[in-house]
């Protein structure tokens, strides 16, 4: 509650970020103008941005922090989303094959990311990106530095590419296009995969495919390697001294997990480091898995083990469906 009280109670207040009255906005305009962007356009854009309380409400209660695995899974793992992934791969077969060859990332992983993020482009977000980023940069103290950088990246991106910053829409956090890239990721990892001279992640699925593959390659994806290994608990009590579900590089030796009763279902070196995963269900039981390096890479896209498991599961089901039809 204290976090929410720290922000202004105004709702949908146009002009809240007018640089003529907002010191933070004016300082941002000064920085970006020094880098070569048009001061007048920057001032006009920020003055037209609108504070959205519902954005602060949404980011304060992300699903990854309040759902069990079975609840989260049921949002994304549906037959129609699996079928949509198969159709998406078929529709862009050549681009998928080229992405696999150039970046080493499997087509089912690329499709699963876009499937989880936007249902293959059906739902790319209804918030104006400028509203989301200004609201979070200037009126959400817990992450104002991060979103301030993203706002500057967005204004730079739209200025350089000649895009209208008032028209572009995305998520409540300012993520954009089919793969829901944040502006800094758009700048760093988006590629012109269809070679038309434009990196367009809103309307060009081929660019989105190449950009997702490039993102994973740049974050260390290891071609041909699995994501997880199934495991089981020896005994009735889960070990209290295992730090499960951490979205960080593999951090616990298999041998140390085995000594605590978490045993992989297949042979794996005791010296290998993994991410111990425990997935909870409504009936009180847990599933156990060992996350490998590529599982960690997926958490670079969204720092949640639930998100990475949803992508992993959807990719597995898409691949199984493709194999059944081949």
PDB file of C-alpha atoms in Angstrom:
ATOM      1  CA  UNK A   1       0.000   0.000   0.000  1.00  0.00           C
ATOM      2  CA  UNK A   2       2.834   2.405   0.816  1.00  0.00           C
ATOM      3  CA  UNK A   3       4.144   1.931  -2.729  1.00  0.00           C
ATOM      4  CA  UNK A   4       0.862   3.075  -4.232  1.00  0.00           C
ATOM      5  CA  UNK A   5       0.534   6.006  -1.863  1.00  0.00           C
ATOM      6  CA  UNK A   6       3.900   7.267  -3.071  1.00  0.00           C
ATOM      7  CA  UNK A   7       2.441   8.197  -6.465  1.00  0.00           C
ATOM      8  CA  UNK A   8       0.087  10.950  -7.481  1.00  0.00           C
ATOM      9  CA  UNK A   9      -3.635  10.099  -7.191  1.00  0.00           C
ATOM     10  CA  UNK A  10      -4.399  11.690 -10.543  1.00  0.00           C
ATOM     11  CA  UNK A  11      -5.901   9.335 -13.097  1.00  0.00           C
ATOM     12  CA  UNK A  12      -5.480   9.711 -16.869  1.00  0.00           C
ATOM     13  CA  UNK A  13      -4.114  13.220 -16.436  1.00  0.00           C
ATOM     14  CA  UNK A  14      -3.120  14.668 -19.803  1.00  0.00           C
ATOM     15  CA  UNK A  15      -0.282  17.156 -19.569  1.00  0.00           C
ATOM     16  CA  UNK A  16       1.152  15.565 -16.427  1.00  0.00           C
ATOM     17  CA  UNK A  17       4.518  15.232 -18.194  1.00  0.00           C
ATOM     18  CA  UNK A  18       4.675  18.572 -19.999  1.00  0.00           C
ATOM     19  CA  UNK A  19       8.362  19.580 -19.847  1.00  0.00           C
ATOM     20  CA  UNK A  20       7.348  23.183 -19.203  1.00  0.00           C
ATOM     21  CA  UNK A  21       5.997  22.163 -15.784  1.00  0.00           C
ATOM     22  CA  UNK A  22       7.627  18.757 -15.093  1.00  0.00           C
ATOM     23  CA  UNK A  23      11.297  18.980 -14.095  1.00  0.00           C
ATOM     24  CA  UNK A  24      12.027  15.303 -14.823  1.00  0.00           C
ATOM     25  CA  UNK A  25      10.519  15.539 -18.280  1.00  0.00           C
ATOM     26  CA  UNK A  26      12.424  18.743 -19.005  1.00  0.00           C
ATOM     27  CA  UNK A  27      15.716  17.116 -17.946  1.00  0.00           C
ATOM     28  CA  UNK A  28      15.005  14.167 -20.232  1.00  0.00           C
ATOM     29  CA  UNK A  29      14.315  16.481 -23.167  1.00  0.00           C
ATOM     30  CA  UNK A  30      17.599  18.262 -22.489  1.00  0.00           C
ATOM     31  CA  UNK A  31      19.546  14.983 -22.528  1.00  0.00           C
ATOM     32  CA  UNK A  32      17.922  13.696 -25.699  1.00  0.00           C
ATOM     33  CA  UNK A  33      18.220  17.028 -27.503  1.00  0.00           C
ATOM     34  CA  UNK A  34      21.941  17.002 -26.783  1.00  0.00           C
ATOM     35  CA  UNK A  35      22.123  13.615 -28.511  1.00  0.00           C
ATOM     36  CA  UNK A  36      20.594  15.089 -31.663  1.00  0.00           C
ATOM     37  CA  UNK A  37      16.844  14.543 -31.320  1.00  0.00           C
ATOM     38  CA  UNK A  38      14.451  17.379 -32.101  1.00  0.00           C
ATOM     39  CA  UNK A  39      13.673  19.336 -28.931  1.00  0.00           C
ATOM     40  CA  UNK A  40      10.318  20.612 -30.150  1.00  0.00           C
ATOM     41  CA  UNK A  41       9.089  17.142 -31.094  1.00  0.00           C
ATOM     42  CA  UNK A  42      10.259  15.698 -27.795  1.00  0.00           C
ATOM     43  CA  UNK A  43       8.497  18.443 -25.852  1.00  0.00           C
ATOM     44  CA  UNK A  44       5.261  17.999 -27.781  1.00  0.00           C
ATOM     45  CA  UNK A  45       5.328  14.223 -27.344  1.00  0.00           C
ATOM     46  CA  UNK A  46       5.847  14.298 -23.584  1.00  0.00           C
ATOM     47  CA  UNK A  47       3.272  17.046 -23.142  1.00  0.00           C
ATOM     48  CA  UNK A  48       0.673  14.851 -24.851  1.00  0.00           C
ATOM     49  CA  UNK A  49       1.437  11.765 -22.761  1.00  0.00           C
ATOM     50  CA  UNK A  50      -1.165  10.734 -20.205  1.00  0.00           C
ATOM     51  CA  UNK A  51      -0.672   9.259 -16.752  1.00  0.00           C
ATOM     52  CA  UNK A  52      -2.503   5.931 -16.329  1.00  0.00           C
ATOM     53  CA  UNK A  53      -3.189   4.664 -12.807  1.00  0.00           C
ATOM     54  CA  UNK A  54      -4.293   1.288 -14.210  1.00  0.00           C
ATOM     55  CA  UNK A  55      -0.747   0.788 -15.507  1.00  0.00           C
ATOM     56  CA  UNK A  56       0.674   1.210 -12.007  1.00  0.00           C
ATOM     57  CA  UNK A  57      -2.008  -1.111 -10.633  1.00  0.00           C
ATOM     58  CA  UNK A  58      -1.154  -3.771 -13.222  1.00  0.00           C
ATOM     59  CA  UNK A  59       2.605  -3.692 -12.748  1.00  0.00           C
ATOM     60  CA  UNK A  60       2.170  -3.859  -8.979  1.00  0.00           C
ATOM     61  CA  UNK A  61       0.420  -7.246  -9.266  1.00  0.00           C
ATOM     62  CA  UNK A  62       2.119  -9.291 -12.018  1.00  0.00           C
ATOM     63  CA  UNK A  63       0.718 -12.795 -12.533  1.00  0.00           C
ATOM     64  CA  UNK A  64       4.161 -14.347 -12.104  1.00  0.00           C
ATOM     65  CA  UNK A  65       4.171 -13.279  -8.454  1.00  0.00           C
ATOM     66  CA  UNK A  66       0.743 -14.534  -7.420  1.00  0.00           C
ATOM     67  CA  UNK A  67      -0.148 -17.690  -9.372  1.00  0.00           C
ATOM     68  CA  UNK A  68       0.646 -21.364  -8.893  1.00  0.00           C
ATOM     69  CA  UNK A  69       2.205 -23.186 -11.814  1.00  0.00           C
ATOM     70  CA  UNK A  70      -1.029 -24.949 -12.746  1.00  0.00           C
ATOM     71  CA  UNK A  71      -2.877 -21.614 -12.852  1.00  0.00           C
ATOM     72  CA  UNK A  72      -0.175 -19.939 -14.926  1.00  0.00           C
ATOM     73  CA  UNK A  73       0.146 -22.941 -17.247  1.00  0.00           C
ATOM     74  CA  UNK A  74      -3.574 -22.995 -17.956  1.00  0.00           C
ATOM     75  CA  UNK A  75      -3.432 -19.427 -19.259  1.00  0.00           C
ATOM     76  CA  UNK A  76      -0.984 -20.316 -22.036  1.00  0.00           C
ATOM     77  CA  UNK A  77      -1.045 -24.066 -22.663  1.00  0.00           C
ATOM     78  CA  UNK A  78      -4.221 -24.584 -24.622  1.00  0.00           C
ATOM     79  CA  UNK A  79      -4.878 -26.722 -27.716  1.00  0.00           C
ATOM     80  CA  UNK A  80      -5.725 -23.669 -29.788  1.00  0.00           C
ATOM     81  CA  UNK A  81      -2.443 -21.970 -28.866  1.00  0.00           C
ATOM     82  CA  UNK A  82      -0.513 -25.106 -29.779  1.00  0.00           C
ATOM     83  CA  UNK A  83      -2.380 -25.294 -33.095  1.00  0.00           C
ATOM     84  CA  UNK A  84      -1.680 -21.607 -33.632  1.00  0.00           C
ATOM     85  CA  UNK A  85       2.030 -22.269 -33.188  1.00  0.00           C
ATOM     86  CA  UNK A  86       1.943 -25.005 -35.807  1.00  0.00           C
ATOM     87  CA  UNK A  87       0.110 -22.684 -38.199  1.00  0.00           C
ATOM     88  CA  UNK A  88       2.552 -19.838 -37.493  1.00  0.00           C
ATOM     89  CA  UNK A  89       5.534 -22.062 -38.289  1.00  0.00           C
ATOM     90  CA  UNK A  90       3.886 -23.322 -41.465  1.00  0.00           C
ATOM     91  CA  UNK A  91       3.048 -19.798 -42.605  1.00  0.00           C
ATOM     92  CA  UNK A  92       6.659 -18.702 -42.122  1.00  0.00           C
ATOM     93  CA  UNK A  93       8.498 -21.926 -42.875  1.00  0.00           C
ATOM     94  CA  UNK A  94      11.363 -20.335 -44.809  1.00  0.00           C
ATOM     95  CA  UNK A  95      12.014 -17.641 -42.190  1.00  0.00           C
ATOM     96  CA  UNK A  96      11.947 -20.234 -39.401  1.00  0.00           C
ATOM     97  CA  UNK A  97      14.423 -22.457 -41.227  1.00  0.00           C
ATOM     98  CA  UNK A  98      16.733 -19.505 -41.861  1.00  0.00           C
ATOM     99  CA  UNK A  99      16.525 -18.401 -38.220  1.00  0.00           C
ATOM    100  CA  UNK A 100      17.436 -21.906 -37.060  1.00  0.00           C
ATOM    101  CA  UNK A 101      20.392 -21.996 -39.434  1.00  0.00           C
ATOM    102  CA  UNK A 102      21.709 -18.498 -38.662  1.00  0.00           C
ATOM    103  CA  UNK A 103      21.080 -18.357 -34.919  1.00  0.00           C
ATOM    104  CA  UNK A 104      20.742 -21.995 -33.803  1.00  0.00           C
ATOM    105  CA  UNK A 105      17.393 -21.412 -32.080  1.00  0.00           C
ATOM    106  CA  UNK A 106      14.667 -24.008 -32.795  1.00  0.00           C
ATOM    107  CA  UNK A 107      11.531 -22.886 -34.599  1.00  0.00           C
ATOM    108  CA  UNK A 108       9.278 -24.188 -31.826  1.00  0.00           C
ATOM    109  CA  UNK A 109      11.048 -21.961 -29.275  1.00  0.00           C
ATOM    110  CA  UNK A 110      10.660 -18.897 -31.507  1.00  0.00           C
ATOM    111  CA  UNK A 111       6.991 -19.701 -32.079  1.00  0.00           C
ATOM    112  CA  UNK A 112       6.381 -20.367 -28.374  1.00  0.00           C
ATOM    113  CA  UNK A 113       7.810 -16.980 -27.384  1.00  0.00           C
ATOM    114  CA  UNK A 114       5.560 -15.160 -29.852  1.00  0.00           C
ATOM    115  CA  UNK A 115       2.667 -17.426 -28.859  1.00  0.00           C
ATOM    116  CA  UNK A 116       3.000 -16.694 -25.155  1.00  0.00           C
ATOM    117  CA  UNK A 117       3.656 -12.997 -25.676  1.00  0.00           C
ATOM    118  CA  UNK A 118       0.950 -12.059 -28.182  1.00  0.00           C
ATOM    119  CA  UNK A 119      -0.818 -15.226 -29.421  1.00  0.00           C
ATOM    120  CA  UNK A 120       1.161 -14.948 -32.674  1.00  0.00           C
ATOM    121  CA  UNK A 121       0.400 -11.268 -33.097  1.00  0.00           C
ATOM    122  CA  UNK A 122      -3.301 -11.246 -32.219  1.00  0.00           C
ATOM    123  CA  UNK A 123      -2.842  -9.291 -28.989  1.00  0.00           C
ATOM    124  CA  UNK A 124       0.088  -6.886 -29.097  1.00  0.00           C
ATOM    125  CA  UNK A 125      -1.224  -4.523 -26.422  1.00  0.00           C
ATOM    126  CA  UNK A 126      -3.807  -1.793 -26.044  1.00  0.00           C
ATOM    127  CA  UNK A 127      -1.846   0.825 -24.087  1.00  0.00           C
ATOM    128  CA  UNK A 128      -0.123   3.696 -25.827  1.00  0.00           C
ATOM    129  CA  UNK A 129       3.560   2.970 -25.302  1.00  0.00           C
ATOM    130  CA  UNK A 130       4.242   6.640 -24.539  1.00  0.00           C
ATOM    131  CA  UNK A 131       1.650   6.579 -21.729  1.00  0.00           C
ATOM    132  CA  UNK A 132       2.992   3.345 -20.253  1.00  0.00           C
ATOM    133  CA  UNK A 133       6.596   4.476 -20.218  1.00  0.00           C
ATOM    134  CA  UNK A 134       5.999   8.024 -18.962  1.00  0.00           C
ATOM    135  CA  UNK A 135       3.719   6.769 -16.198  1.00  0.00           C
ATOM    136  CA  UNK A 136       6.280   4.225 -15.021  1.00  0.00           C
ATOM    137  CA  UNK A 137       9.307   6.471 -15.539  1.00  0.00           C
ATOM    138  CA  UNK A 138       7.926   9.459 -13.660  1.00  0.00           C
ATOM    139  CA  UNK A 139       5.303   8.044 -11.281  1.00  0.00           C
ATOM    140  CA  UNK A 140       6.451   4.564 -10.270  1.00  0.00           C
ATOM    141  CA  UNK A 141       9.416   5.071  -7.924  1.00  0.00           C
ATOM    142  CA  UNK A 142      10.318   1.373  -7.435  1.00  0.00           C
ATOM    143  CA  UNK A 143      11.483   1.109 -11.060  1.00  0.00           C
ATOM    144  CA  UNK A 144      11.643   4.679 -12.270  1.00  0.00           C
ATOM    145  CA  UNK A 145      15.303   4.418 -13.318  1.00  0.00           C
ATOM    146  CA  UNK A 146      14.655   1.380 -15.500  1.00  0.00           C
ATOM    147  CA  UNK A 147      11.584   2.831 -17.168  1.00  0.00           C
ATOM    148  CA  UNK A 148      13.256   6.191 -17.558  1.00  0.00           C
ATOM    149  CA  UNK A 149      15.937   4.503 -19.644  1.00  0.00           C
ATOM    150  CA  UNK A 150      13.271   2.650 -21.621  1.00  0.00           C
ATOM    151  CA  UNK A 151      11.404   5.905 -22.271  1.00  0.00           C
ATOM    152  CA  UNK A 152      14.578   7.525 -23.573  1.00  0.00           C
ATOM    153  CA  UNK A 153      15.199   4.470 -25.760  1.00  0.00           C
ATOM    154  CA  UNK A 154      11.625   4.677 -27.097  1.00  0.00           C
ATOM    155  CA  UNK A 155      11.894   8.358 -27.934  1.00  0.00           C
ATOM    156  CA  UNK A 156      15.249   7.745 -29.606  1.00  0.00           C
ATOM    157  CA  UNK A 157      13.918   4.762 -31.546  1.00  0.00           C
ATOM    158  CA  UNK A 158      10.829   6.564 -32.828  1.00  0.00           C
ATOM    159  CA  UNK A 159      12.853   9.653 -33.682  1.00  0.00           C
ATOM    160  CA  UNK A 160      15.453   7.723 -35.641  1.00  0.00           C
ATOM    161  CA  UNK A 161      12.943   5.542 -37.519  1.00  0.00           C
ATOM    162  CA  UNK A 162      10.402   8.272 -38.196  1.00  0.00           C
ATOM    163  CA  UNK A 163       7.663   6.522 -36.204  1.00  0.00           C
ATOM    164  CA  UNK A 164       4.819   8.383 -34.524  1.00  0.00           C
ATOM    165  CA  UNK A 165       5.305   7.860 -30.774  1.00  0.00           C
ATOM    166  CA  UNK A 166       1.676   8.776 -30.106  1.00  0.00           C
ATOM    167  CA  UNK A 167       0.297   5.971 -32.269  1.00  0.00           C
ATOM    168  CA  UNK A 168       2.312   2.941 -31.153  1.00  0.00           C
ATOM    169  CA  UNK A 169       0.639   0.590 -28.691  1.00  0.00           C
ATOM    170  CA  UNK A 170       1.969  -2.175 -26.471  1.00  0.00           C
ATOM    171  CA  UNK A 171       1.706  -3.731 -23.029  1.00  0.00           C
ATOM    172  CA  UNK A 172       1.200  -1.935 -19.733  1.00  0.00           C
ATOM    173  CA  UNK A 173       4.988  -2.112 -19.291  1.00  0.00           C
ATOM    174  CA  UNK A 174       5.740  -0.627 -22.714  1.00  0.00           C
ATOM    175  CA  UNK A 175       6.641  -3.887 -24.473  1.00  0.00           C
ATOM    176  CA  UNK A 176       6.071  -3.723 -28.216  1.00  0.00           C
ATOM    177  CA  UNK A 177       5.191  -5.753 -31.281  1.00  0.00           C
ATOM    178  CA  UNK A 178       4.738  -9.485 -31.888  1.00  0.00           C
ATOM    179  CA  UNK A 179       7.628 -10.445 -29.568  1.00  0.00           C
ATOM    180  CA  UNK A 180       6.928  -7.690 -27.005  1.00  0.00           C
ATOM    181  CA  UNK A 181      10.409  -6.189 -27.007  1.00  0.00           C
ATOM    182  CA  UNK A 182      11.116  -3.349 -24.632  1.00  0.00           C
ATOM    183  CA  UNK A 183      12.521  -0.308 -26.452  1.00  0.00           C
ATOM    184  CA  UNK A 184      16.124  -0.997 -25.401  1.00  0.00           C
ATOM    185  CA  UNK A 185      15.804  -4.594 -26.620  1.00  0.00           C
ATOM    186  CA  UNK A 186      14.278  -3.316 -29.864  1.00  0.00           C
ATOM    187  CA  UNK A 187      17.357  -1.145 -30.344  1.00  0.00           C
ATOM    188  CA  UNK A 188      19.813  -3.887 -29.418  1.00  0.00           C
ATOM    189  CA  UNK A 189      18.333  -7.062 -30.906  1.00  0.00           C
ATOM    190  CA  UNK A 190      15.718  -6.271 -33.573  1.00  0.00           C
ATOM    191  CA  UNK A 191      16.833  -7.321 -37.060  1.00  0.00           C
ATOM    192  CA  UNK A 192      15.561  -6.603 -40.554  1.00  0.00           C
ATOM    193  CA  UNK A 193      15.082 -10.292 -41.310  1.00  0.00           C
ATOM    194  CA  UNK A 194      12.982  -9.731 -44.440  1.00  0.00           C
ATOM    195  CA  UNK A 195      15.579  -7.307 -45.858  1.00  0.00           C
ATOM    196  CA  UNK A 196      13.148  -4.504 -46.672  1.00  0.00           C
ATOM    197  CA  UNK A 197      15.201  -1.830 -44.908  1.00  0.00           C
ATOM    198  CA  UNK A 198      12.938  -1.575 -41.842  1.00  0.00           C
ATOM    199  CA  UNK A 199      13.022  -3.383 -38.493  1.00  0.00           C
ATOM    200  CA  UNK A 200       9.266  -3.690 -38.009  1.00  0.00           C
ATOM    201  CA  UNK A 201       8.155  -5.869 -35.096  1.00  0.00           C
ATOM    202  CA  UNK A 202       4.520  -4.721 -35.232  1.00  0.00           C
ATOM    203  CA  UNK A 203       3.538  -5.759 -38.757  1.00  0.00           C
ATOM    204  CA  UNK A 204       6.319  -8.032 -40.057  1.00  0.00           C
ATOM    205  CA  UNK A 205       6.316 -11.562 -38.565  1.00  0.00           C
ATOM    206  CA  UNK A 206       9.541 -12.377 -40.409  1.00  0.00           C
ATOM    207  CA  UNK A 207      11.353  -9.538 -38.626  1.00  0.00           C
ATOM    208  CA  UNK A 208       9.889 -10.771 -35.322  1.00  0.00           C
ATOM    209  CA  UNK A 209      11.118 -14.316 -35.993  1.00  0.00           C
ATOM    210  CA  UNK A 210      14.651 -13.188 -36.746  1.00  0.00           C
ATOM    211  CA  UNK A 211      14.683 -10.774 -33.821  1.00  0.00           C
ATOM    212  CA  UNK A 212      13.608 -13.388 -31.261  1.00  0.00           C
ATOM    213  CA  UNK A 213      16.259 -15.783 -32.567  1.00  0.00           C
ATOM    214  CA  UNK A 214      18.882 -13.042 -32.453  1.00  0.00           C
ATOM    215  CA  UNK A 215      17.887 -12.142 -28.891  1.00  0.00           C
ATOM    216  CA  UNK A 216      18.446 -15.702 -27.703  1.00  0.00           C
ATOM    217  CA  UNK A 217      21.675 -16.122 -29.647  1.00  0.00           C
ATOM    218  CA  UNK A 218      23.035 -12.915 -28.120  1.00  0.00           C
ATOM    219  CA  UNK A 219      22.104 -14.195 -24.656  1.00  0.00           C
ATOM    220  CA  UNK A 220      24.077 -17.397 -25.099  1.00  0.00           C
ATOM    221  CA  UNK A 221      21.656 -19.970 -26.517  1.00  0.00           C
ATOM    222  CA  UNK A 222      23.379 -23.328 -26.998  1.00  0.00           C
ATOM    223  CA  UNK A 223      22.185 -24.991 -30.179  1.00  0.00           C
ATOM    224  CA  UNK A 224      20.949 -28.562 -29.877  1.00  0.00           C
ATOM    225  CA  UNK A 225      20.876 -28.640 -26.090  1.00  0.00           C
ATOM    226  CA  UNK A 226      17.770 -29.368 -23.965  1.00  0.00           C
ATOM    227  CA  UNK A 227      16.052 -26.985 -21.574  1.00  0.00           C
ATOM    228  CA  UNK A 228      15.125 -29.167 -18.618  1.00  0.00           C
ATOM    229  CA  UNK A 229      15.547 -32.644 -17.159  1.00  0.00           C
ATOM    230  CA  UNK A 230      12.698 -34.254 -15.235  1.00  0.00           C
ATOM    231  CA  UNK A 231      13.439 -35.149 -11.621  1.00  0.00           C
ATOM    232  CA  UNK A 232      11.654 -36.602  -8.623  1.00  0.00           C
ATOM    233  CA  UNK A 233      11.700 -36.307  -4.853  1.00  0.00           C
ATOM    234  CA  UNK A 234      13.003 -39.233  -2.851  1.00  0.00           C
ATOM    235  CA  UNK A 235      10.871 -39.239   0.288  1.00  0.00           C
ATOM    236  CA  UNK A 236       7.885 -37.231   1.416  1.00  0.00           C
ATOM    237  CA  UNK A 237       9.426 -33.959   2.516  1.00  0.00           C
ATOM    238  CA  UNK A 238      10.917 -31.391   0.162  1.00  0.00           C
ATOM    239  CA  UNK A 239      14.361 -30.207   1.291  1.00  0.00           C
ATOM    240  CA  UNK A 240      14.240 -26.940   3.190  1.00  0.00           C
ATOM    241  CA  UNK A 241      17.753 -25.892   2.185  1.00  0.00           C
ATOM    242  CA  UNK A 242      17.244 -25.877  -1.604  1.00  0.00           C
ATOM    243  CA  UNK A 243      16.582 -22.475  -3.169  1.00  0.00           C
ATOM    244  CA  UNK A 244      14.112 -23.388  -5.904  1.00  0.00           C
ATOM    245  CA  UNK A 245      12.964 -21.450  -8.975  1.00  0.00           C
ATOM    246  CA  UNK A 246      15.640 -18.771  -9.144  1.00  0.00           C
ATOM    247  CA  UNK A 247      15.914 -17.044 -12.539  1.00  0.00           C
ATOM    248  CA  UNK A 248      19.692 -16.913 -12.528  1.00  0.00           C
ATOM    249  CA  UNK A 249      22.505 -18.976 -14.113  1.00  0.00           C
ATOM    250  CA  UNK A 250      22.495 -22.648 -13.046  1.00  0.00           C
ATOM    251  CA  UNK A 251      23.660 -22.534  -9.453  1.00  0.00           C
ATOM    252  CA  UNK A 252      23.396 -25.969  -7.792  1.00  0.00           C
ATOM    253  CA  UNK A 253      25.290 -29.183  -8.507  1.00  0.00           C
ATOM    254  CA  UNK A 254      23.247 -32.244  -9.392  1.00  0.00           C
ATOM    255  CA  UNK A 255      25.169 -34.260  -6.773  1.00  0.00           C
ATOM    256  CA  UNK A 256      24.202 -31.759  -4.069  1.00  0.00           C
ATOM    257  CA  UNK A 257      20.556 -32.023  -5.081  1.00  0.00           C
ATOM    258  CA  UNK A 258      20.723 -35.815  -5.077  1.00  0.00           C
ATOM    259  CA  UNK A 259      22.093 -35.729  -1.538  1.00  0.00           C
ATOM    260  CA  UNK A 260      18.962 -33.782  -0.588  1.00  0.00           C
ATOM    261  CA  UNK A 261      16.584 -36.207  -2.293  1.00  0.00           C
ATOM    262  CA  UNK A 262      16.067 -34.457  -5.668  1.00  0.00           C
ATOM    263  CA  UNK A 263      17.071 -37.074  -8.253  1.00  0.00           C
ATOM    264  CA  UNK A 264      17.092 -36.632 -12.056  1.00  0.00           C
ATOM    265  CA  UNK A 265      15.069 -39.165 -14.027  1.00  0.00           C
ATOM    266  CA  UNK A 266      17.916 -39.712 -16.496  1.00  0.00           C
ATOM    267  CA  UNK A 267      21.661 -40.000 -16.023  1.00  0.00           C
ATOM    268  CA  UNK A 268      23.336 -36.598 -15.715  1.00  0.00           C
ATOM    269  CA  UNK A 269      26.757 -35.685 -14.382  1.00  0.00           C
ATOM    270  CA  UNK A 270      26.807 -34.969 -10.674  1.00  0.00           C
ATOM    271  CA  UNK A 271      29.104 -32.013 -11.327  1.00  0.00           C
ATOM    272  CA  UNK A 272      26.691 -30.265 -13.688  1.00  0.00           C
ATOM    273  CA  UNK A 273      25.084 -27.166 -12.264  1.00  0.00           C
ATOM    274  CA  UNK A 274      21.352 -26.733 -12.760  1.00  0.00           C
ATOM    275  CA  UNK A 275      18.407 -24.613 -11.642  1.00  0.00           C
ATOM    276  CA  UNK A 276      16.237 -26.685  -9.250  1.00  0.00           C
ATOM    277  CA  UNK A 277      12.600 -26.177 -10.195  1.00  0.00           C
ATOM    278  CA  UNK A 278       9.545 -27.004  -8.089  1.00  0.00           C
ATOM    279  CA  UNK A 279       6.167 -26.518  -9.747  1.00  0.00           C
ATOM    280  CA  UNK A 280       3.123 -26.339  -7.478  1.00  0.00           C
ATOM    281  CA  UNK A 281      -0.452 -27.515  -8.029  1.00  0.00           C
ATOM    282  CA  UNK A 282      -3.814 -26.902  -6.400  1.00  0.00           C
ATOM    283  CA  UNK A 283      -3.926 -30.378  -4.836  1.00  0.00           C
ATOM    284  CA  UNK A 284      -0.696 -29.704  -2.970  1.00  0.00           C
ATOM    285  CA  UNK A 285       1.677 -31.875  -4.985  1.00  0.00           C
ATOM    286  CA  UNK A 286       4.797 -30.583  -6.718  1.00  0.00           C
ATOM    287  CA  UNK A 287       6.641 -31.523  -9.888  1.00  0.00           C
ATOM    288  CA  UNK A 288      10.431 -31.309  -9.889  1.00  0.00           C
ATOM    289  CA  UNK A 289      12.715 -30.489 -12.805  1.00  0.00           C
ATOM    290  CA  UNK A 290      16.283 -29.375 -13.343  1.00  0.00           C
ATOM    291  CA  UNK A 291      16.634 -26.273 -15.479  1.00  0.00           C
ATOM    292  CA  UNK A 292      19.647 -26.260 -17.785  1.00  0.00           C
ATOM    293  CA  UNK A 293      21.537 -23.411 -19.451  1.00  0.00           C
ATOM    294  CA  UNK A 294      18.981 -22.834 -22.228  1.00  0.00           C
ATOM    295  CA  UNK A 295      16.196 -22.644 -19.644  1.00  0.00           C
ATOM    296  CA  UNK A 296      18.159 -19.853 -17.990  1.00  0.00           C
ATOM    297  CA  UNK A 297      18.455 -18.093 -21.374  1.00  0.00           C
ATOM    298  CA  UNK A 298      14.661 -18.040 -21.651  1.00  0.00           C
ATOM    299  CA  UNK A 299      14.501 -16.252 -18.293  1.00  0.00           C
ATOM    300  CA  UNK A 300      16.531 -13.441 -19.862  1.00  0.00           C
ATOM    301  CA  UNK A 301      13.383 -12.675 -21.869  1.00  0.00           C
ATOM    302  CA  UNK A 302      11.209 -12.589 -18.743  1.00  0.00           C
ATOM    303  CA  UNK A 303      12.773 -13.085 -15.309  1.00  0.00           C
ATOM    304  CA  UNK A 304      10.249 -15.667 -14.122  1.00  0.00           C
ATOM    305  CA  UNK A 305      10.577 -19.436 -13.883  1.00  0.00           C
ATOM    306  CA  UNK A 306       6.834 -19.689 -14.568  1.00  0.00           C
ATOM    307  CA  UNK A 307       7.247 -17.790 -17.828  1.00  0.00           C
ATOM    308  CA  UNK A 308      10.185 -19.956 -18.877  1.00  0.00           C
ATOM    309  CA  UNK A 309       8.206 -23.109 -18.052  1.00  0.00           C
ATOM    310  CA  UNK A 310       5.237 -21.874 -20.091  1.00  0.00           C
ATOM    311  CA  UNK A 311       7.491 -21.252 -23.099  1.00  0.00           C
ATOM    312  CA  UNK A 312       9.213 -24.614 -22.623  1.00  0.00           C
ATOM    313  CA  UNK A 313       5.920 -26.498 -22.349  1.00  0.00           C
ATOM    314  CA  UNK A 314       4.304 -24.729 -25.295  1.00  0.00           C
ATOM    315  CA  UNK A 315       7.398 -25.347 -27.445  1.00  0.00           C
ATOM    316  CA  UNK A 316       7.375 -29.049 -26.552  1.00  0.00           C
ATOM    317  CA  UNK A 317       3.720 -29.374 -27.476  1.00  0.00           C
ATOM    318  CA  UNK A 318       4.163 -27.459 -30.740  1.00  0.00           C
ATOM    319  CA  UNK A 319       7.089 -29.701 -31.675  1.00  0.00           C
ATOM    320  CA  UNK A 320       5.090 -32.833 -30.815  1.00  0.00           C
ATOM    321  CA  UNK A 321       2.208 -31.620 -32.988  1.00  0.00           C
ATOM    322  CA  UNK A 322       4.569 -30.934 -35.888  1.00  0.00           C
ATOM    323  CA  UNK A 323       6.048 -34.422 -35.567  1.00  0.00           C
ATOM    324  CA  UNK A 324       2.610 -36.029 -35.547  1.00  0.00           C
ATOM    325  CA  UNK A 325       1.745 -34.285 -38.791  1.00  0.00           C
ATOM    326  CA  UNK A 326       5.006 -35.023 -40.587  1.00  0.00           C
TER     327      UNK A 326
END
